[in-house]
mmCIF file of C-alpha atoms in Angstrom:
data_model
loop_
_atom_site.group_PDB
_atom_site.id
_atom_site.type_symbol
_atom_site.label_atom_id
_atom_site.label_comp_id
_atom_site.label_asym_id
_atom_site.label_seq_id
_atom_site.Cartn_x
_atom_site.Cartn_y
_atom_site.Cartn_z
ATOM 1 C CA MET A 1 -28.088 46.765 -50.982
ATOM 2 C CA ASP A 2 -29.858 50.059 -51.585
ATOM 3 C CA ASP A 3 -32.754 48.868 -53.731
ATOM 4 C CA LEU A 4 -35.298 51.079 -52.009
ATOM 5 C CA ALA A 5 -37.920 50.374 -54.656
ATOM 6 C CA ARG A 6 -37.768 46.643 -53.956
ATOM 7 C CA HIS A 7 -37.994 47.135 -50.212
ATOM 8 C CA ALA A 8 -40.810 49.634 -50.662
ATOM 9 C CA ASP A 9 -42.724 46.992 -52.617
ATOM 10 C CA ASP A 10 -42.192 44.485 -49.794
ATOM 11 C CA LEU A 11 -43.425 46.950 -47.189
ATOM 12 C CA SER A 12 -46.471 47.733 -49.320
ATOM 13 C CA ALA A 13 -47.258 44.008 -49.476
ATOM 14 C CA LEU A 14 -47.449 43.643 -45.690
ATOM 15 C CA PRO A 15 -50.851 43.210 -44.060
ATOM 16 C CA PRO A 16 -52.346 46.483 -42.778
ATOM 17 C CA SER A 17 -51.543 47.085 -39.117
ATOM 18 C CA CYS A 18 -53.508 50.214 -38.200
ATOM 19 C CA GLY A 19 -56.897 50.097 -39.876
ATOM 20 C CA PRO A 20 -56.140 50.195 -43.624
ATOM 21 C CA VAL A 21 -52.646 51.570 -42.998
ATOM 22 C CA ARG A 22 -49.310 49.769 -42.885
ATOM 23 C CA LEU A 23 -47.546 51.792 -40.220
ATOM 24 C CA VAL A 24 -43.765 51.543 -40.539
ATOM 25 C CA ALA A 25 -41.537 52.926 -37.787
ATOM 26 C CA VAL A 26 -37.999 54.233 -38.271
ATOM 27 C CA ASP A 27 -36.238 54.302 -34.900
ATOM 28 C CA GLY A 28 -32.662 54.789 -33.754
ATOM 29 C CA HIS A 29 -30.476 57.092 -31.732
ATOM 30 C CA ALA A 30 -30.671 60.846 -32.221
ATOM 31 C CA GLY A 31 -28.348 61.755 -35.089
ATOM 32 C CA SER A 32 -28.421 58.289 -36.670
ATOM 33 C CA GLY A 33 -30.013 59.456 -39.931
ATOM 34 C CA LYS A 34 -33.664 58.551 -39.369
ATOM 35 C CA SER A 35 -35.173 61.620 -41.025
ATOM 36 C CA THR A 36 -33.046 61.354 -44.165
ATOM 37 C CA PHE A 37 -33.715 57.643 -44.521
ATOM 38 C CA ALA A 38 -37.459 58.100 -43.929
ATOM 39 C CA ALA A 39 -37.603 60.810 -46.597
ATOM 40 C CA ARG A 40 -35.883 58.561 -49.146
ATOM 41 C CA LEU A 41 -38.060 55.593 -48.284
ATOM 42 C CA ALA A 42 -41.187 57.768 -48.501
ATOM 43 C CA ALA A 43 -40.160 58.824 -52.004
ATOM 44 C CA ALA A 44 -39.621 55.185 -52.998
ATOM 45 C CA LEU A 45 -43.134 54.498 -51.702
ATOM 46 C CA GLY A 46 -44.538 57.067 -54.094
ATOM 47 C CA GLY A 47 -44.763 59.922 -51.614
ATOM 48 C CA ALA A 48 -45.862 58.123 -48.453
ATOM 49 C CA PRO A 49 -46.752 60.431 -45.541
ATOM 50 C CA VAL A 50 -44.115 60.785 -42.825
ATOM 51 C CA LEU A 51 -44.909 61.665 -39.232
ATOM 52 C CA HIS A 52 -41.953 63.131 -37.337
ATOM 53 C CA LEU A 53 -42.167 62.421 -33.625
ATOM 54 C CA ASP A 54 -40.344 65.691 -32.949
ATOM 55 C CA ASP A 55 -43.686 67.275 -33.833
ATOM 56 C CA LEU A 56 -45.370 65.515 -30.908
ATOM 57 C CA ALA A 57 -42.619 65.873 -28.303
ATOM 58 C CA THR A 58 -41.991 69.045 -26.299
ATOM 59 C CA HIS A 59 -39.162 70.535 -24.248
ATOM 60 C CA GLU A 60 -40.886 69.293 -21.104
ATOM 61 C CA GLU A 61 -41.968 65.914 -22.528
ATOM 62 C CA LEU A 62 -39.178 64.586 -24.712
ATOM 63 C CA PHE A 63 -40.703 61.106 -24.555
ATOM 64 C CA GLY A 64 -44.132 61.921 -23.171
ATOM 65 C CA TRP A 65 -45.854 62.004 -26.547
ATOM 66 C CA THR A 66 -47.466 58.545 -26.564
ATOM 67 C CA GLY A 67 -50.925 59.829 -25.621
ATOM 68 C CA ARG A 68 -50.867 62.495 -28.326
ATOM 69 C CA LEU A 69 -49.744 59.949 -30.908
ATOM 70 C CA ARG A 70 -52.513 57.543 -29.940
ATOM 71 C CA GLU A 71 -55.350 60.088 -29.786
ATOM 72 C CA GLN A 72 -54.365 62.350 -32.669
ATOM 73 C CA VAL A 73 -52.881 59.831 -35.106
ATOM 74 C CA LEU A 74 -53.233 56.118 -34.352
ATOM 75 C CA LEU A 75 -56.905 55.985 -33.466
ATOM 76 C CA PRO A 76 -58.104 58.048 -36.463
ATOM 77 C CA LEU A 77 -55.941 56.027 -38.854
ATOM 78 C CA SER A 78 -57.222 52.787 -37.324
ATOM 79 C CA ARG A 79 -60.731 53.913 -38.295
ATOM 80 C CA GLY A 80 -59.619 54.746 -41.829
ATOM 81 C CA GLU A 81 -59.956 58.462 -41.091
ATOM 82 C CA SER A 82 -57.530 61.306 -41.675
ATOM 83 C CA ALA A 83 -55.402 62.026 -38.624
ATOM 84 C CA ARG A 84 -55.206 65.590 -37.408
ATOM 85 C CA TYR A 85 -52.299 66.354 -35.110
ATOM 86 C CA VAL A 86 -50.974 69.561 -33.585
ATOM 87 C CA PRO A 87 -47.188 69.944 -34.056
ATOM 88 C CA TYR A 88 -44.970 71.524 -31.430
ATOM 89 C CA ASP A 89 -42.996 74.662 -32.346
ATOM 90 C CA TRP A 90 -39.549 74.201 -30.805
ATOM 91 C CA THR A 91 -38.708 77.878 -31.253
ATOM 92 C CA GLU A 92 -41.898 79.378 -29.840
ATOM 93 C CA ARG A 93 -42.259 76.571 -27.265
ATOM 94 C CA CYS A 94 -45.935 76.031 -27.983
ATOM 95 C CA PHE A 95 -48.170 73.936 -30.220
ATOM 96 C CA GLY A 96 -48.925 75.407 -33.622
ATOM 97 C CA PRO A 97 -51.601 74.974 -36.315
ATOM 98 C CA ALA A 98 -52.968 71.468 -36.862
ATOM 99 C CA ARG A 99 -51.771 69.287 -39.739
ATOM 100 C CA THR A 100 -53.514 66.453 -41.536
ATOM 101 C CA LEU A 101 -52.098 62.976 -42.093
ATOM 102 C CA GLU A 102 -54.006 60.875 -44.599
ATOM 103 C CA PRO A 103 -54.572 57.108 -44.150
ATOM 104 C CA ALA A 104 -52.282 56.135 -47.032
ATOM 105 C CA PRO A 105 -51.431 52.472 -47.745
ATOM 106 C CA VAL A 106 -48.068 53.020 -45.983
ATOM 107 C CA VAL A 107 -47.398 55.716 -43.399
ATOM 108 C CA LEU A 108 -43.946 56.221 -41.914
ATOM 109 C CA VAL A 109 -43.389 57.362 -38.342
ATOM 110 C CA GLU A 110 -39.827 58.366 -37.555
ATOM 111 C CA GLY A 111 -38.145 59.456 -34.382
ATOM 112 C CA VAL A 112 -36.372 58.223 -31.286
ATOM 113 C CA GLY A 113 -38.739 55.813 -29.607
ATOM 114 C CA ALA A 114 -40.905 55.138 -32.659
ATOM 115 C CA GLY A 115 -40.647 51.435 -31.803
ATOM 116 C CA ARG A 116 -41.527 51.771 -28.120
ATOM 117 C CA ARG A 117 -43.693 49.076 -26.545
ATOM 118 C CA GLN A 118 -46.897 51.145 -26.630
ATOM 119 C CA VAL A 119 -46.515 51.754 -30.367
ATOM 120 C CA ARG A 120 -45.357 48.320 -31.553
ATOM 121 C CA PRO A 121 -48.861 46.743 -31.620
ATOM 122 C CA TRP A 122 -49.813 49.284 -34.293
ATOM 123 C CA LEU A 123 -46.774 48.625 -36.512
ATOM 124 C CA ALA A 124 -46.460 46.578 -39.682
ATOM 125 C CA ALA A 125 -42.653 46.839 -39.501
ATOM 126 C CA LEU A 126 -39.971 48.389 -37.338
ATOM 127 C CA CYS A 127 -36.722 49.602 -38.898
ATOM 128 C CA TRP A 128 -33.750 50.476 -36.713
ATOM 129 C CA MET A 129 -30.918 52.742 -37.886
ATOM 130 C CA GLU A 130 -27.838 50.678 -37.114
ATOM 131 C CA LEU A 131 -25.408 53.318 -35.856
ATOM 132 C CA ASP A 132 -23.958 53.252 -32.351
ATOM 133 C CA ARG A 133 -25.115 55.723 -29.751
ATOM 134 C CA ASP A 134 -21.956 57.800 -29.327
ATOM 135 C CA THR A 135 -21.373 58.205 -33.062
ATOM 136 C CA SER A 136 -25.010 59.161 -33.581
ATOM 137 C CA TRP A 137 -24.943 61.726 -30.793
ATOM 138 C CA GLU A 138 -21.700 63.253 -32.073
ATOM 139 C CA ARG A 139 -23.235 63.597 -35.536
ATOM 140 C CA GLY A 140 -26.294 65.240 -34.029
ATOM 141 C CA ARG A 141 -24.239 67.699 -32.008
ATOM 142 C CA ARG A 142 -22.216 68.689 -35.079
ATOM 143 C CA ARG A 143 -25.400 69.103 -37.097
ATOM 144 C CA ASP A 144 -27.115 71.342 -34.553
ATOM 145 C CA GLY A 145 -24.106 73.406 -33.524
ATOM 146 C CA ALA A 146 -22.797 74.823 -30.262
ATOM 147 C CA GLY A 147 -25.978 76.804 -29.651
ATOM 148 C CA LEU A 148 -27.839 73.610 -28.740
ATOM 149 C CA THR A 149 -25.160 72.087 -26.520
ATOM 150 C CA GLY A 150 -27.314 72.516 -23.424
ATOM 151 C CA PHE A 151 -30.272 70.841 -25.086
ATOM 152 C CA TRP A 152 -28.119 67.924 -26.233
ATOM 153 C CA ASP A 153 -26.682 67.448 -22.755
ATOM 154 C CA GLY A 154 -30.209 66.984 -21.431
ATOM 155 C CA TRP A 155 -31.328 64.951 -24.428
ATOM 156 C CA THR A 156 -28.601 62.321 -24.160
ATOM 157 C CA LEU A 157 -29.521 61.638 -20.548
ATOM 158 C CA ALA A 158 -33.209 61.358 -21.433
ATOM 159 C CA GLU A 159 -32.575 59.105 -24.438
ATOM 160 C CA ALA A 160 -30.285 56.790 -22.498
ATOM 161 C CA ARG A 161 -32.913 56.484 -19.771
ATOM 162 C CA HIS A 162 -35.669 55.842 -22.309
ATOM 163 C CA PHE A 163 -33.878 53.029 -24.143
ATOM 164 C CA ALA A 164 -32.747 51.463 -20.861
ATOM 165 C CA GLU A 165 -36.392 51.196 -19.813
ATOM 166 C CA ASP A 166 -38.002 50.610 -23.206
ATOM 167 C CA PRO A 167 -35.547 49.384 -25.875
ATOM 168 C CA SER A 168 -36.595 49.271 -29.515
ATOM 169 C CA ARG A 169 -33.706 47.535 -31.263
ATOM 170 C CA PRO A 170 -34.446 44.014 -29.922
ATOM 171 C CA TYR A 171 -37.834 44.216 -31.664
ATOM 172 C CA ALA A 172 -36.599 45.582 -34.991
ATOM 173 C CA ASP A 173 -37.588 43.637 -38.095
ATOM 174 C CA THR A 174 -34.857 45.313 -40.122
ATOM 175 C CA LEU A 175 -31.532 46.996 -39.347
ATOM 176 C CA ILE A 176 -30.640 49.860 -41.680
ATOM 177 C CA ARG A 177 -26.927 50.544 -42.061
ATOM 178 C CA GLN A 178 -25.972 53.702 -43.930
ATOM 179 C CA LEU A 179 -23.141 53.535 -46.452
ATOM 180 C CA PRO A 180 -21.277 56.404 -48.159
ATOM 181 C CA GLU A 181 -23.913 55.939 -50.858
ATOM 182 C CA GLY A 182 -27.145 54.231 -49.968
ATOM 183 C CA TYR A 183 -28.072 51.705 -47.296
ATOM 184 C CA VAL A 184 -27.712 48.037 -46.438
ATOM 185 C CA TRP A 185 -30.859 46.303 -45.157
ATOM 186 C CA LEU A 186 -30.220 43.519 -42.668
ATOM 187 C CA ALA A 187 -32.584 41.185 -40.857
ATOM 188 C CA GLY A 188 -33.177 42.537 -37.369
ATOM 189 C CA PRO A 189 -33.291 40.752 -34.008
ATOM 190 C CA ARG A 190 -37.035 40.190 -34.223
ATOM 191 C CA ALA A 191 -36.754 38.631 -37.669
ATOM 192 C CA THR A 192 -33.786 36.430 -36.824
ATOM 193 C CA ALA A 193 -35.635 35.198 -33.748
ATOM 194 C CA GLY A 194 -38.300 33.884 -36.108
ATOM 195 C CA VAL A 195 -41.027 36.251 -34.909
ATOM 196 C CA HIS A 196 -41.977 37.993 -38.113
ATOM 197 C CA ARG A 197 -44.697 38.200 -40.680
ATOM 198 C CA THR A 198 -44.300 35.925 -43.667
ATOM 199 C CA ILE A 199 -44.479 37.429 -47.129
ATOM 200 C CA THR A 200 -43.151 36.326 -50.488
ATOM 201 C CA HIS A 201 -39.781 37.771 -51.474
ATOM 202 C CA GLY A 202 -38.200 37.870 -54.882
ATOM 203 C CA SER A 203 -34.734 36.955 -53.614
ATOM 204 C CA GLN A 204 -33.131 35.296 -50.604
ATOM 205 C CA ASP A 205 -31.195 38.389 -49.483
ATOM 206 C CA VAL A 206 -34.258 40.497 -48.791
ATOM 207 C CA PRO A 207 -34.703 40.792 -45.029
ATOM 208 C CA PRO A 208 -37.976 39.476 -43.631
ATOM 209 C CA TYR A 209 -40.232 42.215 -42.282
#
């Protein structure tokens, strides 16, 4: 079930997908638990870097961050160089000081749309948080409070439009289902369709990535 260390080993054994880096995406609806899961997986990977797509999005471009991701992160990592990206300050509504992202063996990128079609060619694996849209959104609204109701009203429309045009879940290698304690890892639609990378697993219940 929640043997993160075992799954981290399997991810680390994948072929590099972005220069020397194995780029692993964590996608799902807003409020589905992506950030928490990515943090726990990063720890199991020995402190793998995590890129939060909220740092590349803006109020005006909720899903218009693909160019920034490519130029500031993907291309440098593909050359084995440190990425240097400029995160957006959601309070000040402007971009802040640059941050560095090292080309570690595994780098996680988490956020809604992390598995979009323009990003998938760079990925070693795509994980999808398996929680339905309405439940995820309700969790997110409770988390952020009434002060962000207006933002959430606009966000849900934008997210629904994005996934209608560019769905990620059908291409997920692994579905991540959160339990009261831990997670269940299930083979995703891409894996069950037989389109996945072949690696050696220690047991039959480990999902193929």
